[in-house]
Amino acid sequence: MSDSHARPTWPQLGRDAAALGFAALTLVMASGLFFVDPVINRILHIGVGFVMLFAMRAVPRSGWRWPAVIALVTMVGVTAYALHLYPIAWQFVGLPPSRLEIGLGVAAILISLLAAWMVAGPSIPIIASFFVVYTLAGNSLPAPFSHAGLDIEQIVQALYVTGRGIYGTIAGVSANYIVLFVIFAAYLGQIGLIDFLLYKSRAVLGRTRGGPAKIAVVASGSLGAVMGTAYGNTASTGAFTIPMMRRSGFNPAFAAAVEATASVGGQFVPPILGGAAFLMVDILGITYNSVMLASLPLAILFYGSIFLMVDLTAVRQGIRSVPAQVRDEAPQDLLWGGWLKLLPIAVLIAMLVQGFTPQRAGFWAILSVMAVDLIETRSLGGVLRNLLRGLIEGAKGSAVIVGIVAAAGIIAGLTSTTGLGLVLSQILSQLAGNSYFLLLLLSAVTSIILGLGLPTIVCYLLMAVLVAPALIDAGVAPIAAHLFLIYFASLSSITPPVGPSNFIAATIAGEGTKPMAVGLFAMQLALPGFIIPMIFAYHPELLLQDGLTWQVLWSLLTAFLGIYALTAAQTGALLPGWVMSGAAPRVAVLAAAGLLLWPHAASDLAGIAVLVLAHVLVAARRHPVAEAAR
């Protein structure tokens, strides 16, 4: 009689051990029990993280096996020497690097490019290689792109020997924040938080029209507040929500688009924002609480727009609610209880509000997950199993981030060294002339195009260096400028023709669902969302940096009404459940949207009047939805 569970092989145990070691390193550094120099922390983070990544890729019958093995062995030497060199590097200031340091520095650069290729494809290595070539050839280029140029020794000095570049700011953001919160999310998944959110959303929203799509929106937003990643969010909730939407009558591509679009917002939903937000904190030198507060209105407007879109689409198409027997299909402990699973998130929010660093708050939130698990299971063995699984799965889940941060550090280091960011920022300002709107539009388009082939954090890094200075010089508040770029970099994950989230959602939808069709539906769903960054660029008070005032409330109200009017014009339906027949009402609500979204008090009042008039016009010749669809 064979064992139903195959025993792990030694290589599998080795990979799990590497992942567990990486997670343990992250938790120890987050605990604050020991003081470790920040650069030493980054060196260890990249070194141990790369060992884990290469161990995961060094599997039989894999094209990466031998490159991964060679890179793993080499990385041990690169890391060991970096740990030896950094504490004494001050003794060699002004001296060129030795031959050994040049060799190890070049190896570190090549390994960083290889790691990025393994986890994210060729885009990042190609861009990083371009910056290396640009740095080498600077004095041969025409103005305004020419610069003094650096040789290999100077590049190695900048990227490896000094503790910047590969071990710079981006590595620190990954070491201190991103990986910690990926582990936190994975551990919450082990104690059943994802199932809890999905079943609760279904029980509450399933009885409303278009309920399955609303469940996807709310569940993805709730999970995004914990995960902070579009791809993982799409895969986690999509497996549950997309089939349910299809069974309720939604087009498969539309169902996939709802999930993909809703999952994007996880990167700007508090309390855990995407990795780019942590990088933004470091670049601007502001508190995480400021970014978290500023992102709250954005998240409300974004998810409000998607919720309106699926509700009015359900009105137009007569999509029913989830059948009662399906709504109640859930384990009783999740349907009627399970609220304790939210305690770790409450702990995290409370500590952040009290002024604790995200690193320390994340550490204690992870400990609170253990406490919740012990209370619920009353089994120390079960708690330890869930802890180990959470740590291992979280560390493995962070491999994509770890794989790109060193290459991103190369890009950031060489961009600042050559001054390319200032040059491109000046060119962008010249193209826009004196037009504030054109500058915003060019910045948005650039961010989306760059983001088509890059993870959000890398796209944002480039935009923060290349574009943000132009926006700030034009009068955009620094926090608004950087959130503007993060927002559009995030939306690139659903923008065709690439749109990685669209591919994930299309795969789940099955039956030949085309990613391009998903992308086109996603663009329709997110159309109001593309306008939201423009709103807060013109209304920076919406970012709540000066508190909640009547002006903020008025701007938020008119922005939401404008988004509602635009959504109504797209779908041909109004919130009372009325279908608009004829062109006149749709033209009226579209005009109302334009007036409400135009940044002027008089146009706001005119827009409200036109929107009310449109409702009166539709009510006068109402075409009600069938009762069953209500």
XYZ file of C-alpha atoms in Angstrom:
630
model
C 0.000 0.000 0.000
C 1.651 3.223 -1.147
C 1.669 6.435 0.807
C -0.907 8.864 -0.524
C 1.529 11.710 -0.083
C 4.833 11.352 -1.901
C 7.784 12.049 0.339
C 9.776 15.128 -0.624
C 13.097 14.489 -2.306
C 16.375 15.828 -0.978
C 16.473 18.613 -3.608
C 12.932 19.631 -2.607
C 13.939 19.680 1.046
C 16.964 21.767 0.113
C 14.804 24.307 -1.700
C 12.393 24.466 1.232
C 15.324 24.911 3.619
C 16.671 27.792 1.526
C 13.224 29.420 1.501
C 12.830 28.913 5.245
C 16.265 30.420 5.846
C 15.375 33.453 3.747
C 12.088 33.931 5.622
C 13.845 33.541 8.978
C 16.433 36.158 7.975
C 13.631 38.569 7.043
C 11.828 38.060 10.363
C 14.986 38.408 12.453
C 15.845 41.681 10.736
C 12.268 42.930 11.210
C 12.148 42.015 14.895
C 14.533 44.766 15.993
C 16.223 42.380 18.418
C 19.605 42.961 16.793
C 21.147 46.021 15.211
C 22.494 45.265 11.754
C 23.996 47.881 9.455
C 21.444 48.592 6.683
C 23.904 47.774 3.897
C 24.891 44.486 5.562
C 21.179 43.674 5.767
C 20.808 44.363 2.033
C 23.854 42.268 1.141
C 22.479 39.335 3.143
C 19.014 39.830 1.659
C 20.253 39.721 -1.939
C 22.734 36.916 -1.251
C 20.385 34.562 0.612
C 17.466 35.502 -1.646
C 19.454 34.663 -4.777
C 20.572 31.351 -3.282
C 16.896 30.511 -2.691
C 15.911 31.628 -6.196
C 18.675 29.676 -7.940
C 17.940 26.602 -5.809
C 14.311 26.810 -6.970
C 15.392 27.025 -10.621
C 18.085 24.330 -10.456
C 15.674 21.470 -11.128
C 16.205 18.523 -13.507
C 15.029 18.916 -17.105
C 14.964 22.695 -16.719
C 16.711 24.982 -19.171
C 17.876 27.061 -16.218
C 19.411 24.159 -14.271
C 23.123 24.607 -14.947
C 23.112 28.416 -15.194
C 21.286 28.404 -11.845
C 23.811 26.031 -10.253
C 26.777 28.095 -11.483
C 25.118 31.341 -10.396
C 24.290 29.896 -6.960
C 27.891 28.866 -6.278
C 29.266 32.154 -7.609
C 26.773 34.197 -5.590
C 28.026 32.650 -2.363
C 31.498 34.009 -3.130
C 30.159 37.393 -4.273
C 28.149 37.772 -1.066
C 30.928 36.589 1.241
C 33.383 39.111 -0.212
C 30.815 41.930 -0.088
C 30.230 41.187 3.610
C 34.007 41.273 4.172
C 34.568 44.411 2.087
C 31.834 46.795 3.187
C 32.946 47.359 6.820
C 36.464 48.286 5.667
C 35.601 49.986 2.371
C 36.205 53.440 3.895
C 39.922 52.614 4.018
C 40.051 52.454 0.207
C 38.088 55.593 -0.683
C 39.565 57.154 -3.822
C 41.427 53.989 -4.807
C 40.408 51.899 -7.837
C 38.955 48.443 -7.146
C 41.314 45.465 -7.196
C 41.212 42.833 -9.924
C 39.360 40.491 -7.569
C 36.780 43.172 -6.854
C 36.349 43.906 -10.556
C 35.837 40.197 -11.268
C 33.347 39.765 -8.446
C 31.586 43.024 -9.347
C 31.134 41.970 -12.966
C 29.901 38.572 -11.730
C 27.404 40.300 -9.419
C 26.072 42.391 -12.317
C 25.726 39.366 -14.614
C 24.062 37.288 -11.882
C 21.610 40.131 -11.200
C 20.646 40.229 -14.882
C 20.290 36.433 -14.962
C 18.025 36.439 -11.895
C 15.786 39.116 -13.405
C 15.553 37.153 -16.668
C 14.568 34.003 -14.769
C 11.636 35.604 -12.971
C 10.458 38.379 -15.310
C 11.732 37.639 -18.802
C 14.199 39.647 -20.882
C 12.733 43.156 -20.510
C 14.535 44.188 -17.321
C 17.948 42.714 -18.302
C 17.711 44.447 -21.687
C 16.936 47.814 -20.079
C 19.688 47.358 -17.481
C 22.159 46.394 -20.224
C 21.176 49.519 -22.146
C 22.039 51.642 -19.117
C 25.416 49.909 -18.775
C 26.214 50.589 -22.444
C 24.937 54.163 -22.124
C 27.181 54.691 -19.106
C 30.243 53.320 -20.911
C 29.638 55.307 -24.118
C 28.615 58.622 -22.555
C 31.386 60.797 -23.989
C 30.702 59.494 -27.521
C 27.035 60.492 -27.596
C 25.564 63.708 -29.013
C 24.043 66.390 -26.818
C 21.887 66.426 -24.769
C 22.566 62.750 -23.998
C 26.348 63.011 -23.680
C 28.066 62.768 -20.302
C 31.560 62.144 -18.955
C 31.221 58.378 -19.197
C 32.478 55.688 -16.828
C 34.745 52.702 -17.394
C 34.234 49.177 -16.058
C 36.205 49.904 -12.893
C 34.035 52.908 -12.077
C 30.823 51.001 -12.810
C 31.900 48.184 -10.480
C 32.818 50.796 -7.872
C 29.367 52.394 -8.167
C 27.293 49.208 -8.270
C 29.182 46.726 -6.068
C 32.064 48.071 -3.990
C 30.333 51.082 -2.430
C 27.238 49.218 -1.229
C 25.003 51.212 -3.548
C 23.500 50.081 -6.846
C 22.906 46.353 -6.430
C 22.756 46.770 -2.645
C 21.050 50.153 -2.765
C 17.681 51.625 -1.890
C 15.573 49.124 -3.820
C 17.249 46.165 -2.134
C 16.532 47.870 1.187
C 12.849 48.297 0.345
C 12.631 44.607 -0.531
C 14.515 43.528 2.599
C 12.632 45.732 5.039
C 9.094 45.735 3.664
C 8.069 43.839 0.563
C 9.197 40.309 1.434
C 7.939 40.723 5.005
C 4.415 41.526 3.813
C 4.448 38.768 1.193
C 5.184 36.355 4.049
C 2.395 37.960 6.105
C -0.105 37.465 3.260
C 0.998 33.861 2.686
C 0.652 33.069 6.390
C -2.844 34.606 6.481
C -3.698 32.366 3.534
C -2.615 29.331 5.551
C -5.102 30.104 8.335
C -7.962 30.515 5.849
C -8.322 34.283 5.452
C -8.761 34.073 1.666
C -11.625 31.581 1.985
C -13.159 33.702 4.735
C -13.167 36.842 2.557
C -14.572 34.994 -0.448
C -17.395 33.279 1.432
C -18.325 36.417 3.388
C -18.417 38.464 0.186
C -20.656 35.871 -1.434
C -23.001 35.694 1.545
C -23.415 39.487 1.702
C -23.406 40.470 -1.988
C -24.683 37.305 -3.617
C -28.318 38.357 -3.212
C -27.843 41.607 -5.192
C -28.123 42.000 -8.981
C -24.894 41.038 -10.704
C -23.830 39.612 -7.349
C -20.987 37.386 -8.632
C -19.177 40.329 -10.238
C -19.639 42.432 -7.098
C -18.222 39.565 -5.056
C -15.145 39.621 -7.299
C -14.740 43.372 -6.803
C -15.110 43.313 -3.019
C -13.123 40.104 -2.482
C -10.284 41.310 -4.702
C -10.224 44.680 -2.986
C -10.210 43.054 0.458
C -7.518 40.579 -0.496
C -5.554 43.315 -2.249
C -5.408 45.205 1.035
C -3.359 42.279 2.337
C -1.468 41.050 -0.735
C -0.631 44.277 -2.572
C 0.001 42.443 -5.857
C -2.171 42.228 -8.966
C -0.969 38.859 -10.269
C -1.316 36.937 -7.008
C -4.675 38.558 -6.341
C -6.006 37.575 -9.779
C -4.889 33.976 -9.365
C -6.126 33.620 -5.761
C -9.626 35.069 -6.078
C -10.128 34.444 -9.793
C -10.281 30.677 -9.359
C -13.362 31.245 -7.177
C -15.055 34.279 -8.745
C -14.616 33.826 -12.507
C -16.479 30.474 -12.741
C -19.231 31.893 -10.503
C -19.632 34.944 -12.766
C -19.810 32.719 -15.827
C -22.519 30.542 -14.279
C -24.575 33.672 -13.569
C -24.613 34.712 -17.216
C -21.611 37.009 -17.614
C -19.545 36.701 -20.785
C -16.358 34.671 -19.954
C -14.050 37.435 -21.188
C -16.023 40.044 -19.240
C -15.890 37.882 -16.102
C -12.123 37.524 -16.461
C -11.804 41.277 -17.032
C -13.754 42.079 -13.857
C -11.368 39.957 -11.808
C -8.224 41.285 -13.506
C -9.329 44.906 -13.132
C -10.432 44.519 -9.520
C -7.124 42.850 -8.657
C -5.091 45.789 -9.983
C -6.384 48.048 -7.227
C -4.667 45.936 -4.587
C -1.492 47.901 -5.275
C -2.984 51.078 -3.810
C -5.373 49.732 -1.156
C -4.283 50.355 2.470
C -2.892 49.022 4.718
C -0.475 46.996 2.543
C 0.244 48.860 -0.651
C 2.346 47.499 -3.487
C 6.135 47.478 -3.352
C 6.276 50.723 -5.335
C 4.653 52.584 -2.437
C 7.445 51.527 -0.068
C 9.972 52.720 -2.631
C 8.080 56.007 -2.856
C 8.381 56.456 0.913
C 12.145 56.079 0.628
C 12.486 58.386 -2.395
C 10.374 61.220 -0.946
C 11.500 60.776 2.652
C 7.925 60.798 3.964
C 6.110 58.528 6.377
C 4.279 55.420 5.258
C 1.185 56.748 7.011
C 1.150 59.730 4.621
C 1.132 57.446 1.598
C -1.446 55.142 3.152
C -3.734 58.096 3.890
C -3.282 59.562 0.405
C -4.102 56.257 -1.256
C -7.412 55.829 0.596
C -9.505 58.189 -1.614
C -7.909 56.665 -4.713
C -8.912 53.186 -3.624
C -12.466 54.343 -2.823
C -12.882 56.006 -6.221
C -11.278 53.122 -8.124
C -13.317 50.345 -6.538
C -16.414 52.524 -6.530
C -16.066 52.952 -10.299
C -15.700 49.203 -10.907
C -18.594 48.419 -8.560
C -20.794 50.879 -10.460
C -19.700 49.417 -13.783
C -20.625 45.834 -12.887
C -23.879 46.928 -11.227
C -25.042 48.943 -14.236
C -23.868 46.229 -16.635
C -26.031 43.789 -14.668
C -28.951 46.223 -15.031
C -28.442 46.440 -18.775
C -28.032 42.689 -19.274
C -30.520 41.518 -16.639
C -27.931 39.485 -14.699
C -29.496 37.776 -11.697
C -28.198 37.348 -8.164
C -26.440 34.233 -6.906
C -28.948 31.446 -6.123
C -29.638 31.060 -2.403
C -28.364 27.476 -2.303
C -25.042 28.606 -3.767
C -24.747 31.592 -1.399
C -24.999 29.247 1.558
C -22.424 26.751 0.217
C -19.687 27.393 2.744
C -18.202 25.770 5.843
C -20.317 26.890 8.782
C -17.292 28.203 10.689
C -16.587 30.590 7.798
C -20.196 31.485 7.033
C -21.131 32.420 10.591
C -17.753 32.968 12.261
C -14.107 33.390 11.398
C -13.970 37.103 12.236
C -10.922 36.484 14.411
C -8.922 35.984 11.203
C -9.111 39.759 10.663
C -7.314 40.478 13.949
C -3.783 40.491 12.418
C -4.867 43.132 9.902
C -6.327 45.190 12.751
C -3.034 44.847 14.639
C -1.124 45.998 11.567
C -3.352 49.045 11.015
C -3.317 50.003 14.705
C 0.477 49.876 14.901
C 0.897 51.874 11.692
C -1.518 54.533 12.943
C 0.397 54.679 16.236
C 3.569 55.507 14.309
C 5.404 52.184 14.318
C 7.504 51.500 11.237
C 5.952 49.168 8.642
C 8.767 46.719 9.357
C 8.024 46.494 13.073
C 4.254 46.517 12.533
C 4.590 43.701 9.986
C 6.637 41.606 12.411
C 4.077 41.876 15.211
C 1.225 41.296 12.782
C 2.852 37.989 11.800
C 3.112 37.021 15.467
C -0.575 37.856 15.876
C -1.371 35.405 13.055
C 0.236 32.696 15.188
C -1.910 33.733 18.147
C -5.106 33.630 16.072
C -4.180 30.228 14.663
C -3.548 28.861 18.153
C -6.892 30.176 19.438
C -8.795 28.706 16.490
C -7.058 25.323 16.184
C -5.994 24.751 19.815
C -3.194 22.623 18.384
C 0.436 23.609 18.792
C 1.423 21.115 16.093
C -1.079 22.611 13.667
C 0.174 26.115 14.430
C 3.775 25.105 13.746
C 2.791 23.411 10.476
C 0.913 26.490 9.290
C 3.794 28.717 10.357
C 6.351 26.680 8.414
C 4.093 26.526 5.353
C 3.424 30.252 5.544
C 7.116 31.094 5.846
C 8.159 28.763 3.025
C 5.334 29.741 0.663
C 5.816 33.419 1.448
C 9.549 33.249 0.776
C 9.003 31.374 -2.483
C 6.265 33.813 -3.458
C 8.704 36.691 -2.985
C 11.219 35.153 -5.405
C 9.882 37.302 -8.255
C 10.591 40.476 -6.272
C 13.996 39.290 -5.078
C 14.906 38.388 -8.646
C 14.338 41.900 -9.981
C 15.514 44.212 -7.194
C 19.245 43.884 -7.919
C 18.769 44.572 -11.643
C 16.491 47.475 -10.739
C 19.273 48.735 -8.469
C 21.637 48.689 -11.452
C 19.184 50.810 -13.443
C 18.684 53.265 -10.574
C 22.390 53.537 -9.796
C 23.459 54.229 -13.367
C 20.567 56.612 -14.028
C 21.600 58.842 -11.138
C 25.296 58.531 -12.022
C 24.833 59.631 -15.638
C 22.164 62.288 -15.038
C 19.918 60.758 -17.706
C 16.842 61.322 -15.563
C 17.310 65.084 -15.572
C 17.848 65.123 -19.357
C 14.691 63.141 -20.154
C 12.662 65.139 -17.662
C 13.694 68.352 -19.429
C 12.786 66.879 -22.828
C 9.339 65.896 -21.522
C 8.767 69.415 -20.202
C 9.745 70.890 -23.568
C 7.335 68.573 -25.421
C 4.477 69.580 -23.142
C 5.273 73.270 -23.409
C 3.185 75.216 -20.925
C 0.304 72.726 -20.980
C -0.246 71.136 -17.571
C -2.762 68.682 -19.014
C -0.449 67.627 -21.867
C 2.376 66.979 -19.410
C 0.079 64.758 -17.323
C -1.088 62.946 -20.448
C 2.465 62.355 -21.734
C 3.516 61.100 -18.291
C 0.553 58.717 -18.125
C 1.186 57.310 -21.607
C 4.911 56.882 -20.898
C 4.165 55.066 -17.641
C 1.678 52.704 -19.293
C 3.995 51.922 -22.232
C 6.957 51.221 -19.951
C 4.752 49.151 -17.673
C 3.632 46.845 -20.484
C 6.791 44.785 -20.146
C 7.889 45.582 -16.608
C 6.724 44.853 -13.060
C 5.074 47.840 -11.399
C 7.962 48.543 -9.028
C 10.533 48.697 -11.857
C 8.269 50.818 -14.046
C 7.666 53.199 -11.160
C 11.398 53.382 -10.410
C 12.131 54.488 -13.975
C 9.256 56.962 -13.968
C 10.285 58.372 -10.580
C 13.727 59.141 -11.979
C 12.788 60.137 -15.534
C 9.369 61.809 -15.272
C 8.564 62.796 -11.680
C 10.945 65.812 -11.690
C 9.082 67.310 -14.672
C 5.714 66.866 -12.938
C 6.979 68.428 -9.716
C 8.557 71.354 -11.585
C 5.177 71.928 -13.275
C 3.532 72.363 -9.882
C 2.251 68.870 -9.067
C 2.691 68.119 -5.365
C 5.494 65.530 -4.923
C 3.234 62.916 -3.313
C 0.595 63.468 -6.016
C 3.205 63.177 -8.784
C 4.554 59.886 -7.488
C 1.116 58.393 -6.789
C 0.104 59.448 -10.309
C 2.993 57.404 -11.732
C 2.370 54.391 -9.469
C -1.294 54.388 -10.446
C -0.632 54.289 -14.187
C 2.205 51.793 -13.776
C -0.289 49.537 -11.967
C -2.924 49.908 -14.703
C -0.408 48.676 -17.276
C -0.956 45.139 -15.968
C -4.422 45.127 -17.613
C -3.547 47.228 -20.666
C -3.432 45.258 -23.926
C -1.633 43.878 -25.811
C 0.467 42.557 -22.902
C -1.522 42.879 -19.664
C -0.159 39.950 -17.579
C -3.238 39.929 -15.328
C -5.411 39.475 -18.422
C -3.502 36.315 -19.367
C -3.919 34.865 -15.864
C -7.649 35.644 -15.795
C -8.180 34.341 -19.359
C -6.525 31.044 -18.423
C -8.897 30.655 -15.469
C -11.932 31.550 -17.615
C -10.995 28.765 -20.068
C -12.918 27.690 -23.172
C -10.705 29.627 -25.540
C -11.046 32.982 -23.787
C -8.629 35.345 -25.515
C -6.385 37.565 -23.360
C -6.882 40.381 -25.878
C -10.669 40.169 -25.429
C -10.163 40.242 -21.659
C -7.913 43.272 -22.078
C -10.477 45.165 -24.138
C -13.209 44.508 -21.570
C -10.773 45.491 -18.806
C -10.105 48.797 -20.547
C -13.850 49.477 -20.651
C -14.219 48.605 -16.980
C -11.230 50.707 -15.989
C -12.013 53.716 -18.199
C -13.254 55.807 -15.258
C -10.224 54.550 -13.360
C -7.886 56.044 -15.951
C -9.385 59.453 -15.178
C -8.954 59.234 -11.392
C -5.219 60.198 -11.364
C -6.069 63.283 -13.412
C -8.673 64.204 -10.789
C -6.237 64.231 -7.888
C -3.548 65.957 -9.978
C -5.997 68.871 -10.280
C -7.436 68.367 -6.778
C -4.431 67.508 -4.539
C -6.607 68.108 -1.476
C -8.125 64.678 -2.202
C -4.882 63.100 -0.972
C -5.849 64.173 2.579
C -2.426 65.605 3.431
C -4.117 68.634 5.031
C -6.864 66.636 6.702
C -10.514 66.028 5.905
C -12.185 69.351 5.079
C -15.465 70.386 3.455
C -13.525 71.106 0.270
C -12.176 67.551 0.278
C -15.659 66.114 0.796
C -17.064 68.257 -2.026
C -14.248 67.260 -4.406
C -14.731 63.594 -3.501
C -18.507 63.848 -4.046
C -18.229 65.549 -7.432
C -15.501 63.124 -8.537
C -17.698 60.161 -7.619
C -20.738 61.668 -9.353
C -18.617 62.309 -12.441
C -17.438 58.699 -12.459
C -21.036 57.517 -11.999
C -22.198 59.658 -14.923
C -19.405 58.352 -17.151
C -20.213 54.756 -16.178
C -23.916 55.321 -16.853
C -23.105 56.721 -20.298
C -20.955 53.651 -21.041
C -23.508 51.076 -19.913
C -26.763 52.842 -20.791
C -28.222 52.255 -17.320
C -28.847 54.251 -14.150
C -28.586 53.247 -10.488
C -32.326 53.001 -9.786
C -32.278 50.054 -12.179
C -33.453 51.973 -15.222
C -32.302 51.244 -18.756
C -31.802 54.348 -20.903
C -33.511 54.139 -24.277
C -32.566 56.547 -27.018
C -29.501 58.734 -27.415
C -30.675 61.830 -25.519
C -30.321 60.486 -21.936
C -26.882 59.006 -22.643
C -25.679 62.254 -24.205
C -27.012 64.109 -21.165
C -25.205 61.920 -18.621
C -22.027 62.047 -20.719
C -22.230 65.850 -20.692
C -22.804 65.713 -16.937
C -19.677 63.551 -16.562
C -17.587 66.075 -18.475
C -18.871 68.971 -16.385
C -18.378 67.152 -13.071
C -14.862 65.998 -13.928
C -13.801 69.453 -15.134
C -11.895 71.141 -12.257
C -14.138 74.150 -11.667
C -16.854 74.857 -9.067
C -19.323 76.287 -11.583
C -19.004 73.255 -13.859
C -19.616 70.980 -10.851
C -22.958 72.637 -10.136
C -23.915 72.549 -13.812
C -22.947 68.863 -13.993
C -25.132 67.972 -11.009
C -28.055 69.820 -12.591
C -27.629 68.007 -15.919
C -27.294 64.630 -14.152
C -30.523 65.220 -12.208
C -32.235 66.307 -15.420
C -31.117 63.100 -17.136
C -32.646 61.009 -14.338
C -35.899 62.960 -14.593
C -35.911 62.448 -18.363
C -35.413 58.687 -18.017
C -37.979 58.433 -15.205
C -40.558 60.126 -17.415
C -40.321 57.358 -19.995
C -38.918 54.634 -17.771
C -38.006 51.234 -19.171
C -37.799 49.174 -15.967
C -35.727 46.082 -15.650
C -37.511 42.782 -15.248
C -38.352 42.169 -11.620
C -36.256 39.018 -11.558
C -33.137 41.017 -12.337
C -33.595 43.391 -9.430
